[in-house]
Tab-separated table of C-alpha atoms in Angstrom:
chain	number	residue	atom	x	y	z
Q	1	MET	CA	0.681	21.305	-1.547
Q	2	THR	CA	-2.895	20.377	-0.744
Q	3	VAL	CA	-3.504	17.331	1.442
Q	4	MET	CA	-6.965	15.873	2.062
Q	5	THR	CA	-7.216	13.634	5.123
Q	6	GLU	CA	-10.457	11.901	4.265
Q	7	THR	CA	-12.148	10.584	1.152
Q	8	ALA	CA	-12.855	13.561	-1.088
Q	9	LYS	CA	-16.447	14.697	-1.069
Q	10	ARG	CA	-18.318	14.631	-4.353
Q	11	ARG	CA	-18.684	18.011	-5.900
Q	12	PRO	CA	-22.272	19.243	-6.229
Q	13	GLY	CA	-24.083	18.811	-9.536
Q	14	ALA	CA	-24.235	16.030	-12.047
Q	15	ARG	CA	-22.263	12.815	-11.684
Q	16	ILE	CA	-20.502	10.838	-14.380
Q	17	GLU	CA	-23.194	8.132	-14.085
Q	18	GLU	CA	-25.837	10.713	-15.059
Q	19	VAL	CA	-23.816	11.822	-18.064
Q	20	ALA	CA	-23.449	8.178	-19.117
Q	21	ARG	CA	-27.190	7.562	-18.682
Q	22	VAL	CA	-28.257	10.625	-20.667
Q	23	ALA	CA	-25.707	9.893	-23.408
Q	24	GLY	CA	-26.597	6.200	-23.500
Q	25	VAL	CA	-22.986	5.071	-23.053
Q	26	SER	CA	-20.816	3.564	-20.306
Q	27	LYS	CA	-18.973	5.558	-17.618
Q	28	SER	CA	-15.656	4.530	-19.158
Q	29	THR	CA	-16.753	5.967	-22.512
Q	30	VAL	CA	-17.638	9.259	-20.828
Q	31	SER	CA	-14.217	9.297	-19.203
Q	32	ARG	CA	-12.488	8.631	-22.534
Q	33	VAL	CA	-14.383	11.476	-24.175
Q	34	ILE	CA	-13.593	13.894	-21.342
Q	35	ASN	CA	-9.916	12.955	-21.555
Q	36	ASP	CA	-9.939	13.134	-25.386
Q	37	GLU	CA	-8.818	9.526	-25.741
Q	38	GLN	CA	-9.137	7.279	-28.790
Q	39	TYR	CA	-11.501	4.364	-29.442
Q	40	VAL	CA	-14.705	6.388	-29.124
Q	41	SER	CA	-17.076	6.616	-32.074
Q	42	ALA	CA	-18.073	10.017	-33.399
Q	43	LYS	CA	-21.704	9.297	-32.490
Q	44	ALA	CA	-20.807	8.426	-28.862
Q	45	ARG	CA	-18.516	11.455	-28.584
Q	46	GLU	CA	-21.306	13.774	-29.786
Q	47	ALA	CA	-23.771	12.186	-27.357
Q	48	VAL	CA	-21.401	12.675	-24.416
Q	49	HIS	CA	-20.733	16.323	-25.311
Q	50	ALA	CA	-24.476	16.906	-25.566
Q	51	ALA	CA	-25.081	15.264	-22.185
Q	52	ILE	CA	-22.292	17.318	-20.568
Q	53	ALA	CA	-23.859	20.497	-21.947
Q	54	GLN	CA	-27.357	19.454	-20.894
Q	55	LEU	CA	-26.370	18.509	-17.332
Q	56	GLY	CA	-23.673	21.119	-16.752
Q	57	TYR	CA	-21.265	18.391	-15.773
Q	58	ALA	CA	-17.941	19.797	-14.446
Q	59	PRO	CA	-17.605	22.285	-17.339
Q	60	ASN	CA	-14.236	23.622	-16.203
Q	61	GLN	CA	-12.694	20.192	-15.678
Q	62	ALA	CA	-14.046	18.919	-18.974
Q	63	ALA	CA	-12.846	21.976	-20.855
Q	64	ARG	CA	-9.373	21.647	-19.388
Q	65	ALA	CA	-9.171	17.978	-20.280
Q	66	LEU	CA	-10.476	18.516	-23.816
Q	67	ALA	CA	-7.948	21.304	-24.280
Q	68	GLY	CA	-5.166	18.863	-23.411
Q	69	HIS	CA	-4.317	20.522	-20.114
Q	70	ARG	CA	-3.487	18.611	-16.940
Q	71	ALA	CA	-4.921	18.933	-13.475
Q	72	ASN	CA	-1.338	19.106	-12.143
Q	73	ALA	CA	-2.397	16.939	-9.217
Q	74	ILE	CA	-2.115	13.306	-8.174
Q	75	ALA	CA	-3.949	11.348	-5.494
Q	76	LEU	CA	-2.442	9.132	-2.818
Q	77	VAL	CA	-5.193	6.640	-1.969
Q	78	VAL	CA	-4.739	4.577	1.197
Q	79	SER	CA	-7.152	1.677	1.697
Q	80	GLU	CA	-7.248	1.951	5.482
Q	81	PRO	CA	-9.311	3.860	8.090
Q	82	SER	CA	-8.079	7.362	8.894
Q	83	GLY	CA	-7.131	6.458	12.475
Q	84	ARG	CA	-4.861	3.699	11.216
Q	85	VAL	CA	-3.216	5.919	8.613
Q	86	LEU	CA	-2.505	8.708	11.073
Q	87	SER	CA	-1.021	6.417	13.748
Q	88	ASP	CA	1.165	4.050	11.701
Q	89	PRO	CA	4.623	5.436	10.814
Q	90	PHE	CA	4.640	3.397	7.598
Q	91	PHE	CA	2.076	5.688	6.004
Q	92	ALA	CA	3.822	8.803	7.271
Q	93	GLY	CA	7.034	7.572	5.649
Q	94	VAL	CA	5.321	6.924	2.322
Q	95	LEU	CA	3.751	10.389	2.438
Q	96	ARG	CA	7.120	12.011	3.123
Q	97	GLY	CA	8.602	10.203	0.139
Q	98	VAL	CA	5.772	11.260	-2.166
Q	99	HIS	CA	6.093	14.862	-0.962
Q	100	ARG	CA	9.838	14.922	-1.558
Q	101	GLU	CA	9.502	13.602	-5.086
Q	102	LEU	CA	6.846	16.201	-5.890
Q	103	THR	CA	8.863	19.102	-4.456
Q	104	GLY	CA	9.560	21.678	-7.145
Q	105	ARG	CA	7.306	19.997	-9.715
Q	106	HIS	CA	4.269	22.272	-9.204
Q	107	MET	CA	2.030	19.270	-8.559
Q	108	GLN	CA	-0.688	19.125	-5.946
Q	109	LEU	CA	-1.234	16.053	-3.754
Q	110	LEU	CA	-4.585	14.771	-2.517
Q	111	LEU	CA	-4.487	12.265	0.345
Q	112	MET	CA	-7.580	10.084	0.237
Q	113	MET	CA	-8.574	7.251	2.560
Q	114	SER	CA	-10.721	4.602	0.969
Q	115	GLN	CA	-13.089	2.051	2.442
Q	116	PRO	CA	-15.040	-0.541	0.416
Q	117	SER	CA	-18.262	1.461	0.774
Q	118	ASP	CA	-16.520	4.524	-0.684
Q	119	THR	CA	-15.123	2.899	-3.821
Q	120	GLU	CA	-17.741	4.064	-6.303
Q	121	ASP	CA	-17.695	7.657	-5.066
Q	122	LEU	CA	-13.907	7.660	-5.054
Q	123	VAL	CA	-13.727	6.390	-8.647
Q	124	THR	CA	-16.283	9.006	-9.693
Q	125	TYR	CA	-14.150	11.748	-8.174
Q	126	LEU	CA	-10.891	10.462	-9.653
Q	127	SER	CA	-12.463	10.083	-13.114
Q	128	SER	CA	-13.726	13.668	-13.175
Q	129	GLY	CA	-10.483	15.387	-14.118
Q	130	HIS	CA	-9.394	16.419	-10.621
Q	131	VAL	CA	-6.156	14.407	-10.802
Q	132	ASP	CA	-3.800	13.162	-13.507
Q	133	GLY	CA	-3.043	9.846	-11.800
Q	134	ALA	CA	-3.164	7.949	-8.525
Q	135	LEU	CA	-0.879	6.102	-6.118
Q	136	LEU	CA	-2.623	3.225	-4.328
Q	137	VAL	CA	-1.304	1.924	-1.008
Q	138	SER	CA	-2.320	-0.906	1.340
Q	139	LEU	CA	-4.671	-2.762	-0.978
Q	140	HIS	CA	-6.456	-5.779	0.506
Q	141	GLY	CA	-7.461	-8.822	-1.496
Q	142	GLU	CA	-8.308	-8.274	-5.141
Q	143	ASP	CA	-9.450	-4.717	-4.524
Q	144	PRO	CA	-11.981	-3.588	-7.186
Q	145	LEU	CA	-10.404	-0.128	-7.134
Q	146	VAL	CA	-7.559	-1.330	-9.391
Q	147	PRO	CA	-9.676	-2.647	-12.296
Q	148	MET	CA	-12.149	0.233	-11.965
Q	149	LEU	CA	-9.423	2.852	-12.311
Q	150	ASN	CA	-7.833	0.804	-15.066
Q	151	GLU	CA	-11.141	0.797	-16.916
Q	152	ILE	CA	-11.455	4.579	-16.885
Q	153	GLY	CA	-7.889	4.925	-18.116
Q	154	LEU	CA	-6.450	6.734	-15.102
Q	155	PRO	CA	-2.687	6.141	-14.747
Q	156	VAL	CA	-2.068	4.217	-11.512
Q	157	VAL	CA	0.937	2.903	-9.593
Q	158	VAL	CA	0.412	0.551	-6.642
Q	159	GLY	CA	2.557	0.527	-3.529
Q	160	GLY	CA	3.045	-3.157	-2.727
Q	161	ARG	CA	2.506	-6.136	-4.994
Q	162	PRO	CA	-1.210	-6.535	-5.693
Q	163	LEU	CA	-2.819	-9.916	-5.165
Q	164	GLY	CA	-3.967	-11.703	-8.289
Q	165	LYS	CA	-3.074	-11.048	-11.897
Q	166	THR	CA	-2.835	-7.413	-12.935
Q	167	SER	CA	-0.979	-5.331	-15.489
Q	168	VAL	CA	-0.937	-2.291	-13.187
Q	169	PRO	CA	2.644	-1.214	-12.342
Q	170	PHE	CA	3.750	-1.527	-8.733
Q	171	VAL	CA	6.673	-0.709	-6.456
Q	172	ASP	CA	7.421	-2.896	-3.452
Q	173	ALA	CA	10.124	-3.830	-0.971
Q	174	ASP	CA	11.774	-7.213	-1.441
Q	175	ASN	CA	9.614	-8.752	1.265
Q	176	PHE	CA	10.492	-12.352	0.430
Q	177	THR	CA	14.211	-11.736	0.917
Q	178	GLY	CA	13.480	-9.765	4.083
Q	179	GLY	CA	11.614	-12.711	5.586
Q	180	LEU	CA	14.367	-15.062	4.428
Q	181	ASP	CA	17.082	-12.942	6.071
Q	182	ALA	CA	15.115	-12.828	9.324
Q	183	ALA	CA	14.825	-16.612	9.440
Q	184	ARG	CA	18.485	-17.125	8.593
Q	185	HIS	CA	19.553	-14.729	11.336
Q	186	LEU	CA	17.475	-16.539	13.968
Q	187	VAL	CA	18.862	-19.887	12.791
Q	188	SER	CA	22.402	-18.495	13.019
Q	189	LEU	CA	21.739	-17.700	16.687
Q	190	GLY	CA	21.078	-21.377	17.337
Q	191	ARG	CA	17.315	-21.009	17.810
Q	192	LYS	CA	15.342	-24.165	17.115
Q	193	ARG	CA	11.680	-23.463	17.912
Q	194	ILE	CA	11.033	-20.448	15.746
Q	195	ALA	CA	7.602	-18.857	15.300
Q	196	THR	CA	6.255	-15.966	13.261
Q	197	VAL	CA	3.562	-13.353	13.628
Q	198	ALA	CA	2.740	-13.035	9.942
Q	199	GLY	CA	0.924	-10.232	8.164
Q	200	PRO	CA	-2.654	-10.323	6.834
Q	201	LYS	CA	-3.644	-13.195	4.596
Q	202	ASP	CA	-5.361	-10.816	2.158
Q	203	MET	CA	-2.224	-8.787	1.399
Q	204	ALA	CA	0.703	-9.873	-0.769
Q	205	VAL	CA	3.127	-8.274	1.684
Q	206	GLY	CA	1.971	-10.741	4.337
Q	207	ALA	CA	2.329	-13.718	2.014
Q	208	ASP	CA	5.745	-12.672	0.678
Q	209	ARG	CA	7.307	-12.129	4.126
Q	210	LEU	CA	5.835	-15.402	5.375
Q	211	ASN	CA	7.054	-17.367	2.358
Q	212	GLY	CA	10.565	-15.964	2.687
Q	213	PHE	CA	10.580	-16.817	6.384
Q	214	LYS	CA	9.417	-20.386	5.715
Q	215	ARG	CA	12.068	-20.778	3.070
Q	216	GLY	CA	14.753	-19.799	5.574
Q	217	LEU	CA	13.536	-22.304	8.156
Q	218	SER	CA	13.223	-25.057	5.558
Q	219	GLU	CA	16.863	-24.551	4.581
Q	220	ALA	CA	17.793	-25.437	8.169
Q	221	LYS	CA	15.227	-28.255	8.327
Q	222	ILE	CA	13.299	-26.446	11.072
Q	223	ALA	CA	9.513	-26.835	11.273
Q	224	THR	CA	7.414	-24.008	9.830
Q	225	ASP	CA	4.199	-24.762	11.707
Q	226	LEU	CA	4.292	-21.941	14.274
Q	227	VAL	CA	2.379	-19.222	12.410
Q	228	ALA	CA	-0.183	-16.738	13.691
Q	229	HIS	CA	-1.513	-13.858	11.598
Q	230	GLY	CA	-1.967	-10.213	12.552
Q	231	ASP	CA	-3.242	-7.125	10.742
Q	232	PHE	CA	-0.317	-4.737	11.263
Q	233	THR	CA	-1.647	-3.290	14.519
Q	234	PRO	CA	-0.105	-3.601	18.016
Q	235	GLU	CA	-3.243	-5.307	19.287
Q	236	SER	CA	-3.045	-8.008	16.651
Q	237	GLY	CA	0.601	-8.590	17.599
Q	238	THR	CA	-0.497	-9.114	21.184
Q	239	ARG	CA	-3.192	-11.626	20.275
Q	240	ALA	CA	-0.958	-13.527	17.858
Q	241	MET	CA	1.890	-13.802	20.387
Q	242	GLU	CA	-0.510	-15.141	23.009
Q	243	ARG	CA	-1.734	-17.808	20.576
Q	244	LEU	CA	1.806	-18.829	19.680
Q	245	LEU	CA	2.833	-19.206	23.328
Q	246	GLN	CA	-0.253	-21.291	24.031
Q	247	LYS	CA	0.604	-23.567	21.116
Q	248	ALA	CA	4.346	-23.741	21.788
Q	249	PRO	CA	5.419	-22.645	25.291
Q	250	ASP	CA	8.949	-23.737	24.386
Q	251	LEU	CA	9.378	-21.373	21.432
Q	252	ASP	CA	12.705	-19.555	21.559
Q	253	ALA	CA	12.417	-17.050	18.696
Q	254	VAL	CA	9.773	-15.108	16.782
Q	255	PHE	CA	9.835	-13.130	13.568
Q	256	VAL	CA	7.140	-10.447	13.627
Q	257	ALA	CA	6.232	-9.161	10.166
Q	258	ALA	CA	5.976	-5.497	11.257
Q	259	ASP	CA	7.597	-3.482	14.026
Q	260	ILE	CA	4.222	-2.133	15.094
Q	261	MET	CA	3.012	-5.707	15.762
Q	262	ALA	CA	6.292	-6.515	17.492
Q	263	LEU	CA	5.416	-3.940	20.167
Q	264	GLY	CA	2.402	-6.020	21.123
Q	265	ALA	CA	4.413	-9.230	20.994
Q	266	LEU	CA	7.087	-7.792	23.304
Q	267	GLN	CA	4.448	-6.763	25.828
Q	268	VAL	CA	3.164	-10.333	26.009
Q	269	LEU	CA	6.651	-11.783	26.391
Q	270	HIS	CA	7.482	-9.341	29.190
Q	271	ALA	CA	4.146	-10.013	30.931
Q	272	GLN	CA	4.795	-13.760	30.863
Q	273	GLY	CA	8.300	-13.401	32.270
Q	274	ARG	CA	10.116	-14.282	29.041
Q	275	ARG	CA	13.448	-12.514	28.740
Q	276	VAL	CA	14.299	-10.981	25.362
Q	277	PRO	CA	16.584	-12.127	23.851
Q	278	GLU	CA	17.804	-14.672	26.435
Q	279	ASP	CA	14.614	-16.760	26.365
Q	280	VAL	CA	13.002	-15.544	23.144
Q	281	ALA	CA	14.769	-13.704	20.330
Q	282	VAL	CA	12.567	-11.225	18.456
Q	283	ILE	CA	12.944	-9.725	14.978
Q	284	GLY	CA	10.604	-7.137	13.461
Q	285	PHE	CA	10.183	-5.673	9.992
Q	286	ASP	CA	10.300	-2.045	8.753
Q	287	ASP	CA	12.947	-0.397	10.972
Q	288	SER	CA	10.311	2.154	11.940
Q	289	VAL	CA	10.656	4.739	14.704
Q	290	PHE	CA	9.309	2.083	17.079
Q	291	ALA	CA	12.250	-0.276	16.556
Q	292	ALA	CA	15.067	1.670	18.211
Q	293	SER	CA	12.868	2.798	21.131
Q	294	ALA	CA	11.446	-0.643	21.944
Q	295	THR	CA	12.497	-2.511	25.096
Q	296	PRO	CA	14.920	-3.966	24.257
Q	297	PRO	CA	15.815	-2.170	20.999
Q	298	LEU	CA	14.433	-4.250	18.182
Q	299	THR	CA	16.460	-6.163	15.634
Q	300	THR	CA	14.516	-5.701	12.413
Q	301	ILE	CA	14.457	-5.907	8.637
Q	302	ARG	CA	14.783	-2.432	7.206
Q	303	GLN	CA	12.778	-1.244	4.243
Q	304	ASP	CA	13.209	2.341	3.038
Q	305	VAL	CA	9.607	3.499	3.220
Q	306	GLU	CA	10.378	7.026	2.045
Q	307	GLU	CA	12.167	5.619	-0.979
Q	308	LEU	CA	9.085	3.500	-1.649
Q	309	GLY	CA	6.973	6.670	-1.758
Q	310	ARG	CA	9.514	8.484	-3.916
Q	311	THR	CA	9.868	5.613	-6.389
Q	312	MET	CA	6.107	5.179	-6.739
Q	313	THR	CA	5.785	8.883	-7.468
Q	314	TRP	CA	8.677	8.853	-9.958
Q	315	ARG	CA	7.103	5.898	-11.793
Q	316	LEU	CA	3.723	7.631	-12.036
Q	317	LEU	CA	5.170	10.978	-13.150
Q	318	ALA	CA	7.340	9.227	-15.742
Q	319	GLU	CA	4.261	7.572	-17.200
Q	320	LEU	CA	2.392	10.870	-17.226
Q	321	ALA	CA	5.337	12.412	-19.079
Q	322	GLY	CA	5.046	9.728	-21.759
Q	323	GLU	CA	8.375	8.033	-21.070
Q	324	GLN	CA	8.838	4.727	-22.865
Q	325	GLY	CA	10.268	1.428	-21.645
Q	326	LEU	CA	9.282	1.929	-18.018
Q	327	PRO	CA	9.585	-1.174	-15.791
Q	328	PRO	CA	6.227	-2.777	-14.942
Q	329	SER	CA	7.391	-3.403	-11.380
Q	330	LEU	CA	10.241	-2.393	-9.093
Q	331	LEU	CA	11.573	-4.179	-5.997
Q	332	LEU	CA	13.523	-2.127	-3.454
Q	333	PRO	CA	16.153	-3.878	-1.300
Q	334	THR	CA	15.760	-4.732	2.371
Q	335	SER	CA	18.515	-5.210	4.964
Q	336	LEU	CA	18.965	-6.698	8.432
Q	337	VAL	CA	19.501	-4.184	11.263
Q	338	VAL	CA	20.880	-5.948	14.350
Q	339	ARG	CA	20.082	-4.501	17.762
Q	340	THR	CA	19.722	-6.306	21.095
Q	341	SER	CA	16.429	-8.220	20.730
Q	342	ALA	CA	18.007	-10.919	18.540
């Protein structure tokens, strides 16, 4: 299995934009011709073939595609910097799940890390026949990568519910119910001044966990005003916890929307002399390797990250195999894991 740990470099030679320019058609039309898809006029198809011959554009890849052969490879595209991907156990868990689902299938895996400035190059690479489909993880906002890949006809499955309206299939944990269960557990402990370190505002995972949490507090008629946002890093957990304590020194519980942010929150609580859980109960989310080793061991909402990776891969491979009636989205269950922090 081949794994690339940075955005794939463009191959030398002509690019798909040059083929489109010489042929006088759009990039998506070039892609449809290369992949022998329908809805291309005979005139456009001839122009693209002529441009490919003239420019020497990826002759082997084009020939394989036109012959109906597959690349026997998929890409796992993570929209985060490489340092973040390599240090956060969430991404390692997803990668393990993808690997396990591919085992024995004779499929190669390309790991690609995408930044906004790389999007065009990444789409060019993915549209050039190197992969049969892509798994997209950690999308922020209404990432243009989704519609761009949709336009070129590349099969895609997203890990996590995308923001905005999209027909692209996705697999996600039941983040709303996870946030709801966290709030209900803290309420059951008799906590009254309950805060949250929520996830990023530009990711559906952040919104879903926050909305579930607010729902749980509203059931108990507890105020939902104590919210500070982080970006799923320990440092952001530290900053958010400091802001919450400044706003509400009397808070007695906090739900942190990721274990990795909870590490930062715990450091602040310890530094300010707050006992966990006697003074402040803390719940995380993920049940990552950090949870059991935290001080004290962290009560958390478990999501099966490896199963997320496996299910995304199954959904993509099923589509590539032409299976019918596939679900447009899948939600995997979460569960409360009680340790000593809450």
